Amino acid sequence: MRRLLLYLSLASLLAVMAILTAAAPPPAGMDLPSYTADGKLKRPAGFRNWVFAGASLGLSYAEVSNQAPPGRMHNVYLQPEAYQHYLKTGAFPEKTMFALVLYEPRQKESISKHGYFSGKLSAVEIAVKDSERFEEGWAYFDFGAETKEAAEPFPKDRCFACHHQNGQVDNVFVQFYPTLRDQRK
Amino acid sequence: MRRLLLYLSLASLLAVMAILTAAAPPPAGMDLPSYTADGKLKRPAGFRNWVFAGASLGLSYAEVSNQAPPGRMHNVYLQPEAYQHYLKTGAFPEKTMFALVLYEPRQKESISKHGYFSGKLSAVEIAVKDSERFEEGWAYFDFGAETKEAAEPFPKDRCFACHHQNGQVDNVFVQFYPTLRDQRK
């Protein structure tokens, strides 16, 4: 009897933990990830209208960067509804997408004498939180310079592993993006 | 009589030119500039939800930059409705606002080994197109690091002169911002 009670208590505890750690469902009105019949992610159309999370130039985690300095400009966006949910709760709901838009650097054009601005579009990459579909929760996709309409996820060891280990909040590099890092009151 | 006809023709031509060059009224639903009783611009609340125009790092037009390299990260936004109007027409409607958000650069934190990301908020500056209020059409305002609730316009020779002379489209540095420069079909 005592053992049965212990098992029941443990089961209840696990159920409560599962509820507490489950991600919130996607907020109403949010652009949702859409997939082809063979499981590729379709490139989201409207990411340039999403909330801007932050920019970086030449950010690289490799000991020896494979890019010539200064590297590429990174622009990161997420859906407005996912951003509002994050501001309120500190967590990203299911179906959150981040767009990472990469540009070649340019300098010393027009009246610019110092510094770097964004040149040619180099790549659009998308991170998706979709626990129904991806065992690890998040998956990562590369659409080239908007040249691919649909993309297969990267293998787990390409993006997921590092995001999972180093992203400050739920696989996301909140620490690098001021609109996420500094705007939660 | 011939002279009268000539004057009338000239007057008609000028009237038509005035209509053609007048800026469009602000699109419905757009965040509008708001002023204090003594003519200061109030800091717009929602600029982080506007469309992101582009980023640059350390961009400077001075022969000798007054910033230590790499300079500050610049993030530029405009109202979504002004952006849609620009995509369709190539022009900025009345009451267009641009937000220029400046961050101190940071590097070599967390797993970042190369490149720069955005650190502490350094300044929020706003450009406003409001021909009813400003003789030159555009005026420029500095709100510090969101420390000022309202600001007076900069003198004409501080921002306007250079924007007017070098901005690719209507005082705007479209040439530096890919979401403006490359997205018009």
XYZ file of C-alpha atoms in Angstrom:
370
model
C 0.000 0.000 0.000
C 2.721 2.403 1.017
C 4.620 1.497 -2.175
C 1.475 2.097 -4.279
C 1.030 5.543 -2.711
C 4.664 6.334 -3.443
C 4.250 5.311 -7.104
C 1.059 7.374 -7.395
C 2.789 10.412 -5.884
C 5.714 10.032 -8.252
C 3.385 9.676 -11.234
C 1.484 12.842 -10.215
C 4.741 14.733 -9.772
C 5.934 13.694 -13.230
C 2.593 14.700 -14.780
C 2.755 18.137 -13.138
C 6.369 18.588 -14.297
C 5.382 17.646 -17.857
C 2.642 20.276 -17.829
C 4.939 22.926 -16.360
C 7.727 22.339 -18.859
C 5.509 21.898 -21.966
C 5.842 24.798 -24.368
C 2.853 27.075 -24.821
C 0.757 26.601 -27.966
C 1.291 29.144 -30.767
C -0.464 32.494 -30.115
C -3.414 33.348 -32.385
C -2.613 35.047 -35.673
C 1.045 33.987 -35.787
C 2.702 32.967 -39.101
C 3.078 29.194 -38.695
C 5.727 26.921 -40.205
C 4.419 25.129 -43.284
C 5.876 21.923 -44.720
C 5.842 20.131 -48.071
C 4.383 16.610 -48.315
C 7.908 15.187 -48.048
C 8.637 17.096 -44.857
C 10.632 20.092 -46.090
C 10.022 23.495 -44.515
C 8.593 26.056 -46.943
C 10.400 29.398 -46.861
C 8.213 31.800 -44.821
C 7.142 34.707 -47.028
C 6.794 37.537 -44.566
C 9.875 37.381 -42.333
C 10.975 40.933 -43.249
C 7.840 42.164 -41.468
C 8.646 40.258 -38.246
C 10.140 41.848 -35.134
C 13.860 42.493 -35.408
C 15.822 40.798 -32.613
C 19.300 42.170 -33.343
C 22.281 42.437 -35.667
C 25.857 41.261 -35.508
C 28.834 41.444 -37.847
C 31.109 38.485 -38.453
C 29.953 36.603 -35.367
C 31.651 33.220 -35.353
C 32.045 30.510 -32.760
C 34.906 28.696 -34.504
C 38.417 28.989 -33.101
C 39.629 29.831 -36.595
C 36.928 31.723 -38.472
C 36.428 30.543 -42.040
C 35.386 34.017 -43.169
C 37.624 36.888 -44.244
C 37.192 39.845 -41.852
C 34.880 41.572 -41.183
C 32.574 38.606 -41.991
C 28.921 38.858 -42.877
C 26.162 41.019 -41.374
C 23.605 38.910 -39.486
C 20.042 40.166 -39.060
C 17.730 38.129 -36.825
C 13.916 38.309 -36.768
C 11.077 36.414 -35.029
C 7.287 36.494 -35.380
C 5.732 39.471 -33.507
C 3.409 37.136 -31.552
C 6.322 34.947 -30.439
C 8.187 38.097 -29.355
C 5.226 39.372 -27.291
C 4.885 35.926 -25.692
C 8.597 35.954 -24.856
C 8.367 39.463 -23.309
C 5.531 38.291 -21.057
C 6.736 34.811 -20.098
C 10.448 34.525 -20.917
C 9.701 31.468 -23.069
C 9.186 30.808 -26.769
C 5.847 29.221 -27.755
C 5.519 26.231 -30.085
C 5.897 27.190 -33.794
C 8.266 30.051 -32.987
C 10.436 30.799 -36.015
C 13.620 32.824 -36.160
C 14.905 34.125 -39.488
C 18.666 34.683 -39.766
C 19.346 36.877 -42.796
C 22.982 37.176 -43.895
C 24.491 39.921 -46.060
C 27.907 40.446 -47.573
C 29.639 43.446 -45.954
C 30.249 46.595 -47.992
C 32.242 49.732 -47.216
C 33.484 53.082 -48.563
C 30.615 53.695 -50.989
C 28.541 56.832 -51.412
C 29.577 59.089 -48.502
C 30.541 56.237 -46.168
C 34.206 56.577 -45.145
C 34.331 54.209 -42.182
C 32.481 51.100 -41.077
C 30.398 48.486 -42.836
C 26.867 48.308 -44.176
C 24.870 45.414 -45.624
C 25.510 44.500 -49.251
C 24.214 41.582 -51.282
C 21.873 39.050 -49.663
C 23.919 35.978 -48.920
C 21.562 33.536 -47.129
C 18.262 33.153 -45.316
C 18.225 30.526 -42.564
C 15.229 29.608 -40.408
C 15.057 28.044 -36.951
C 11.730 26.406 -36.056
C 10.433 25.238 -32.690
C 8.043 22.411 -33.510
C 8.054 19.641 -30.924
C 5.369 17.634 -32.731
C 7.681 17.247 -35.689
C 11.242 17.414 -34.352
C 12.331 15.196 -31.488
C 14.735 17.834 -30.136
C 12.144 20.635 -30.333
C 14.096 22.873 -32.712
C 15.307 22.363 -36.283
C 17.367 24.561 -38.634
C 17.009 25.189 -42.383
C 19.004 27.000 -45.090
C 17.212 28.618 -48.053
C 20.267 30.081 -49.803
C 19.849 33.663 -51.011
C 16.063 33.094 -51.165
C 16.846 30.700 -54.011
C 15.206 27.664 -52.355
C 11.456 27.502 -51.808
C 11.717 24.561 -49.390
C 14.553 23.045 -47.369
C 15.406 19.933 -45.380
C 16.569 20.353 -41.786
C 20.308 20.467 -41.081
C 21.650 17.338 -39.378
C 21.506 17.610 -35.571
C 25.240 18.122 -35.190
C 25.342 21.155 -37.507
C 23.270 23.770 -35.641
C 21.210 22.084 -32.938
C 24.074 20.860 -30.788
C 25.672 24.299 -30.380
C 22.368 26.163 -30.006
C 21.275 23.662 -27.378
C 24.488 23.925 -25.404
C 25.062 27.684 -25.676
C 21.760 29.432 -26.382
C 20.870 31.367 -23.246
C 17.123 30.620 -23.411
C 15.698 27.454 -24.996
C 18.294 27.084 -27.796
C 18.152 30.813 -28.633
C 21.228 33.090 -28.421
C 19.291 35.697 -26.438
C 22.626 36.941 -25.069
C 23.609 38.417 -28.478
C 20.320 40.144 -29.413
C 19.360 43.287 -27.488
C 15.671 43.304 -28.383
C 15.403 39.926 -26.612
C 18.131 40.367 -23.986
C 17.279 43.859 -22.711
C 13.556 44.412 -23.324
C 12.067 41.886 -20.856
C 11.012 43.926 -17.788
C -3.784 88.508 -74.449
C -0.925 86.250 -75.546
C 0.984 87.202 -72.377
C -2.091 86.425 -70.240
C -2.375 82.978 -71.864
C 1.327 82.388 -71.232
C 0.909 83.315 -67.535
C -2.145 81.080 -67.224
C -0.290 78.167 -68.830
C 2.671 78.682 -66.511
C 0.365 78.844 -63.474
C -1.373 75.601 -64.535
C 1.975 73.903 -65.064
C 3.179 74.955 -61.600
C -0.078 73.738 -60.027
C 0.256 70.349 -61.738
C 3.913 70.093 -60.649
C 2.946 70.931 -57.056
C 0.360 68.144 -57.076
C 2.768 65.654 -58.620
C 5.576 66.364 -56.165
C 3.403 66.651 -53.028
C 3.975 63.751 -50.656
C 1.171 61.275 -50.141
C -0.852 61.591 -46.934
C -0.052 59.095 -44.163
C -1.561 55.627 -44.760
C -4.365 54.570 -42.409
C -3.336 52.908 -39.164
C 0.225 54.253 -39.150
C 1.890 55.397 -35.878
C 1.964 59.196 -36.293
C 4.486 61.662 -34.867
C 3.128 63.354 -31.761
C 4.384 66.671 -30.345
C 4.312 68.457 -26.998
C 2.593 71.852 -26.700
C 5.983 73.552 -27.074
C 6.793 71.698 -30.310
C 9.039 68.860 -29.123
C 8.623 65.406 -30.677
C 7.467 62.757 -28.202
C 9.504 59.559 -28.353
C 7.451 56.998 -30.337
C 6.674 54.022 -28.085
C 6.469 51.182 -30.562
C 9.471 51.545 -32.874
C 10.863 48.085 -31.975
C 7.779 46.623 -33.658
C 8.350 48.574 -36.909
C 9.878 47.097 -40.065
C 13.647 46.741 -39.896
C 15.380 48.581 -42.758
C 18.977 47.485 -42.151
C 22.023 47.442 -39.898
C 25.508 48.888 -40.158
C 28.549 48.938 -37.898
C 30.615 52.080 -37.369
C 29.221 53.847 -40.419
C 30.670 57.350 -40.480
C 30.771 60.085 -43.063
C 33.531 62.107 -41.389
C 37.044 62.097 -42.895
C 38.376 61.345 -39.430
C 35.884 59.253 -37.491
C 35.398 60.381 -33.901
C 34.667 56.820 -32.759
C 37.148 54.152 -31.761
C 36.870 51.171 -34.130
C 34.657 49.283 -34.762
C 32.173 52.060 -33.890
C 28.580 51.533 -32.877
C 25.966 49.158 -34.289
C 23.195 51.066 -36.109
C 19.718 49.531 -36.427
C 17.214 51.393 -38.598
C 13.408 50.912 -38.543
C 10.386 52.598 -40.196
C 6.622 52.221 -39.738
C 5.242 49.133 -41.565
C 2.700 51.271 -43.460
C 5.401 53.694 -44.652
C 7.461 50.686 -45.799
C 4.553 49.184 -47.775
C 3.899 52.589 -49.362
C 7.575 52.854 -50.299
C 7.565 49.350 -51.837
C 4.582 50.281 -54.025
C 5.501 53.843 -55.006
C 9.202 54.418 -54.302
C 8.290 57.403 -52.118
C 7.836 58.024 -48.403
C 4.422 59.359 -47.313
C 3.925 62.315 -44.986
C 4.492 61.398 -41.277
C 7.044 58.727 -42.159
C 9.347 58.137 -39.199
C 12.691 56.371 -39.141
C 14.166 55.179 -35.861
C 17.957 54.910 -35.678
C 18.898 52.774 -32.677
C 22.567 52.753 -31.690
C 24.339 50.130 -29.568
C 27.841 49.875 -28.157
C 29.736 47.020 -29.827
C 30.645 43.921 -27.824
C 32.858 40.959 -28.639
C 34.379 37.721 -27.336
C 31.634 36.882 -24.828
C 29.799 33.589 -24.361
C 30.927 31.424 -27.296
C 31.623 34.335 -29.664
C 35.268 34.254 -30.775
C 35.123 36.628 -33.764
C 33.002 39.584 -34.813
C 30.790 42.041 -32.976
C 27.305 41.950 -31.536
C 25.129 44.685 -30.017
C 25.806 45.654 -26.419
C 24.356 48.486 -24.348
C 21.777 50.800 -25.893
C 23.558 54.036 -26.688
C 20.973 56.280 -28.413
C 17.590 56.414 -30.128
C 17.285 59.025 -32.870
C 14.164 59.703 -34.921
C 13.772 61.256 -38.389
C 10.304 62.623 -39.198
C 8.831 63.696 -42.518
C 6.254 66.330 -41.614
C 5.980 69.100 -44.199
C 3.196 70.887 -42.311
C 5.564 71.441 -39.413
C 9.088 71.563 -40.870
C 9.919 73.861 -43.760
C 12.457 71.384 -45.194
C 10.087 68.412 -44.916
C 12.293 66.326 -42.592
C 13.570 66.928 -39.060
C 15.855 64.890 -36.763
C 15.653 64.241 -33.011
C 17.861 62.609 -30.372
C 16.288 60.856 -27.351
C 19.499 59.642 -25.695
C 19.376 56.041 -24.496
C 15.567 56.323 -24.211
C 16.260 58.768 -21.392
C 14.354 61.669 -22.993
C 10.576 61.538 -23.415
C 10.540 64.475 -25.858
C 13.198 66.211 -27.954
C 13.745 69.374 -29.966
C 14.829 69.025 -33.588
C 18.531 69.202 -34.394
C 19.604 72.422 -36.134
C 19.354 72.144 -39.943
C 23.119 71.922 -40.428
C 23.503 68.902 -38.112
C 21.565 66.132 -39.940
C 19.328 67.638 -42.574
C 22.034 69.104 -44.829
C 23.870 65.789 -45.272
C 20.714 63.669 -45.546
C 19.352 66.068 -48.152
C 22.515 66.057 -50.213
C 23.389 62.349 -49.965
C 20.244 60.375 -49.165
C 19.421 58.357 -52.275
C 15.636 58.811 -51.990
C 14.036 61.861 -50.370
C 16.666 62.448 -47.643
C 16.828 58.715 -46.800
C 20.049 56.682 -47.101
C 18.269 53.929 -49.028
C 21.653 52.946 -50.489
C 22.835 51.558 -47.113
C 19.713 49.579 -46.101
C 18.945 46.359 -47.999
C 15.289 46.069 -46.990
C 14.719 49.415 -48.746
C 17.388 49.184 -51.455
C 16.758 45.640 -52.721
C 13.115 44.794 -51.977
C 11.379 47.197 -54.406
C 10.364 45.088 -57.428
